[in-house]
C-alpha atoms as one frame of an Amber mdcrd trajectory, in Angstrom:
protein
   0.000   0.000   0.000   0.906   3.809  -0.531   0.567   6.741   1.716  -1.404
   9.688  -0.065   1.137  12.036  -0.125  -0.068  15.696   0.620   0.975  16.575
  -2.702  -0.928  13.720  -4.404  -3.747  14.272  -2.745  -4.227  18.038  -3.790
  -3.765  16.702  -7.235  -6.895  14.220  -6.660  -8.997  17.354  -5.423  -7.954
  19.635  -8.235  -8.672  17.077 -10.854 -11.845  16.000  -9.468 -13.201  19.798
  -9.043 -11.927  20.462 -12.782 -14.080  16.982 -13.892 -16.988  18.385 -11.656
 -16.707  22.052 -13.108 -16.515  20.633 -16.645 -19.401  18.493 -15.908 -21.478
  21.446 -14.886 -20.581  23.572 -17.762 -21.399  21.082 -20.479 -24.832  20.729
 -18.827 -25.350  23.644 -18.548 -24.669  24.499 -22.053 -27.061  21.914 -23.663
 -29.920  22.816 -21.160 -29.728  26.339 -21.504 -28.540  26.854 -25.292 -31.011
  27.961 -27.444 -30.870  24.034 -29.160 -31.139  22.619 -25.181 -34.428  24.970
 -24.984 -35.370  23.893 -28.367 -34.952  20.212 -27.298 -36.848  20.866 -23.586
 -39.560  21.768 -25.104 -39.902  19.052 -27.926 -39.891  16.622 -25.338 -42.523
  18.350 -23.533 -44.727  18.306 -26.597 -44.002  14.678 -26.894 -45.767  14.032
 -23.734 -49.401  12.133 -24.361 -52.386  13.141 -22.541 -54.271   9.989 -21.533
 -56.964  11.932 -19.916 -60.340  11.234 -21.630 -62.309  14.593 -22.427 -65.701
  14.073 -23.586 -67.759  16.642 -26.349 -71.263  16.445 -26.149 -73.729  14.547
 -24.863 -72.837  11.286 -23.065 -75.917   9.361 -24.388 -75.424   9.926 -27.748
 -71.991   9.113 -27.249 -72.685   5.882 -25.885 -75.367   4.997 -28.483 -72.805
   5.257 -31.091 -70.075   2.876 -29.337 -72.990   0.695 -29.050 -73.961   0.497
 -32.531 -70.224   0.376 -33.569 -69.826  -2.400 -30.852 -72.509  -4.407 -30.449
 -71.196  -6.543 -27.297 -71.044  -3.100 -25.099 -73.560  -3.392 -22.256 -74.780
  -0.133 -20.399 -72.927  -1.480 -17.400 -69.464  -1.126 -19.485 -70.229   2.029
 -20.451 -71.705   3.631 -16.998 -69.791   7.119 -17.331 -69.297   9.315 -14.180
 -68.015  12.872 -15.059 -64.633  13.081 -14.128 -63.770   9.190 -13.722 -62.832
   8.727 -16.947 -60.097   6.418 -16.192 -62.639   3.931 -14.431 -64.886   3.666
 -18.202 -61.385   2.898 -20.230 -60.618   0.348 -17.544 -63.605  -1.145 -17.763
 -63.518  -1.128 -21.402 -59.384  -2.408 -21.809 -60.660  -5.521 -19.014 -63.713
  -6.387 -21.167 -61.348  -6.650 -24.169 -58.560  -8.422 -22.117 -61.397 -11.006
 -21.757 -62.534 -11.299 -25.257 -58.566 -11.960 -26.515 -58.645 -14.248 -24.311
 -61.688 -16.145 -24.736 -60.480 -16.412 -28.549 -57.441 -17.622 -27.954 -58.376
 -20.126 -25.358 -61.043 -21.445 -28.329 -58.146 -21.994 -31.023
């Protein structure tokens, strides 16, 4: 084993803090360059929106998934303002099921 000489050790410290300080100022360059801005908010327009917003009226609505899928009861389809994420739930489970059903009958 060797002794960390006082000498070798300020060299340790000086290079890390150089590493750390060139760390920082890369990062800080592609955050806050105009591309790094650019980029930010790219990735914030990438972002999806899974919350279910509804236009117009409910009934009709549901009279149209209906007729476009005929094996949609009124209980799948029970829609409480605000709780969308309880209807698509319902609705992903249901068709969980059916997959399944099929492939269990192959």
């Amino acid at each position: 084993m060797t002794k960390d000489t006082p000498k070798n050790k300020t060299g340790k410290v000086l290079l890390t803090t150089l590493a750390g300080a060139g760390v920082g100022a890369l990062a800080g360059i592609l955050l806050y360059s105009q591309k790094g801005i650019e980029r930010r908010r790219k990735f914030r327009n990438l972002r999806v929106d899974h919350r279910l917003r509804l236009r117009g009226d409910w009934n009709q609505l549901k009279g149209k998934l209906q007729q476009a899928y005929i094996q949609l009861t009124d209980e799948d389809l029970t829609y409480v303002e605000g709780k969308g994420h309880e209807l698509v739930s319902r609705l992903q489970a249901k068709r969980k099921r059916q997959i399944v059903k099929l492939l269990n009958a192959l």
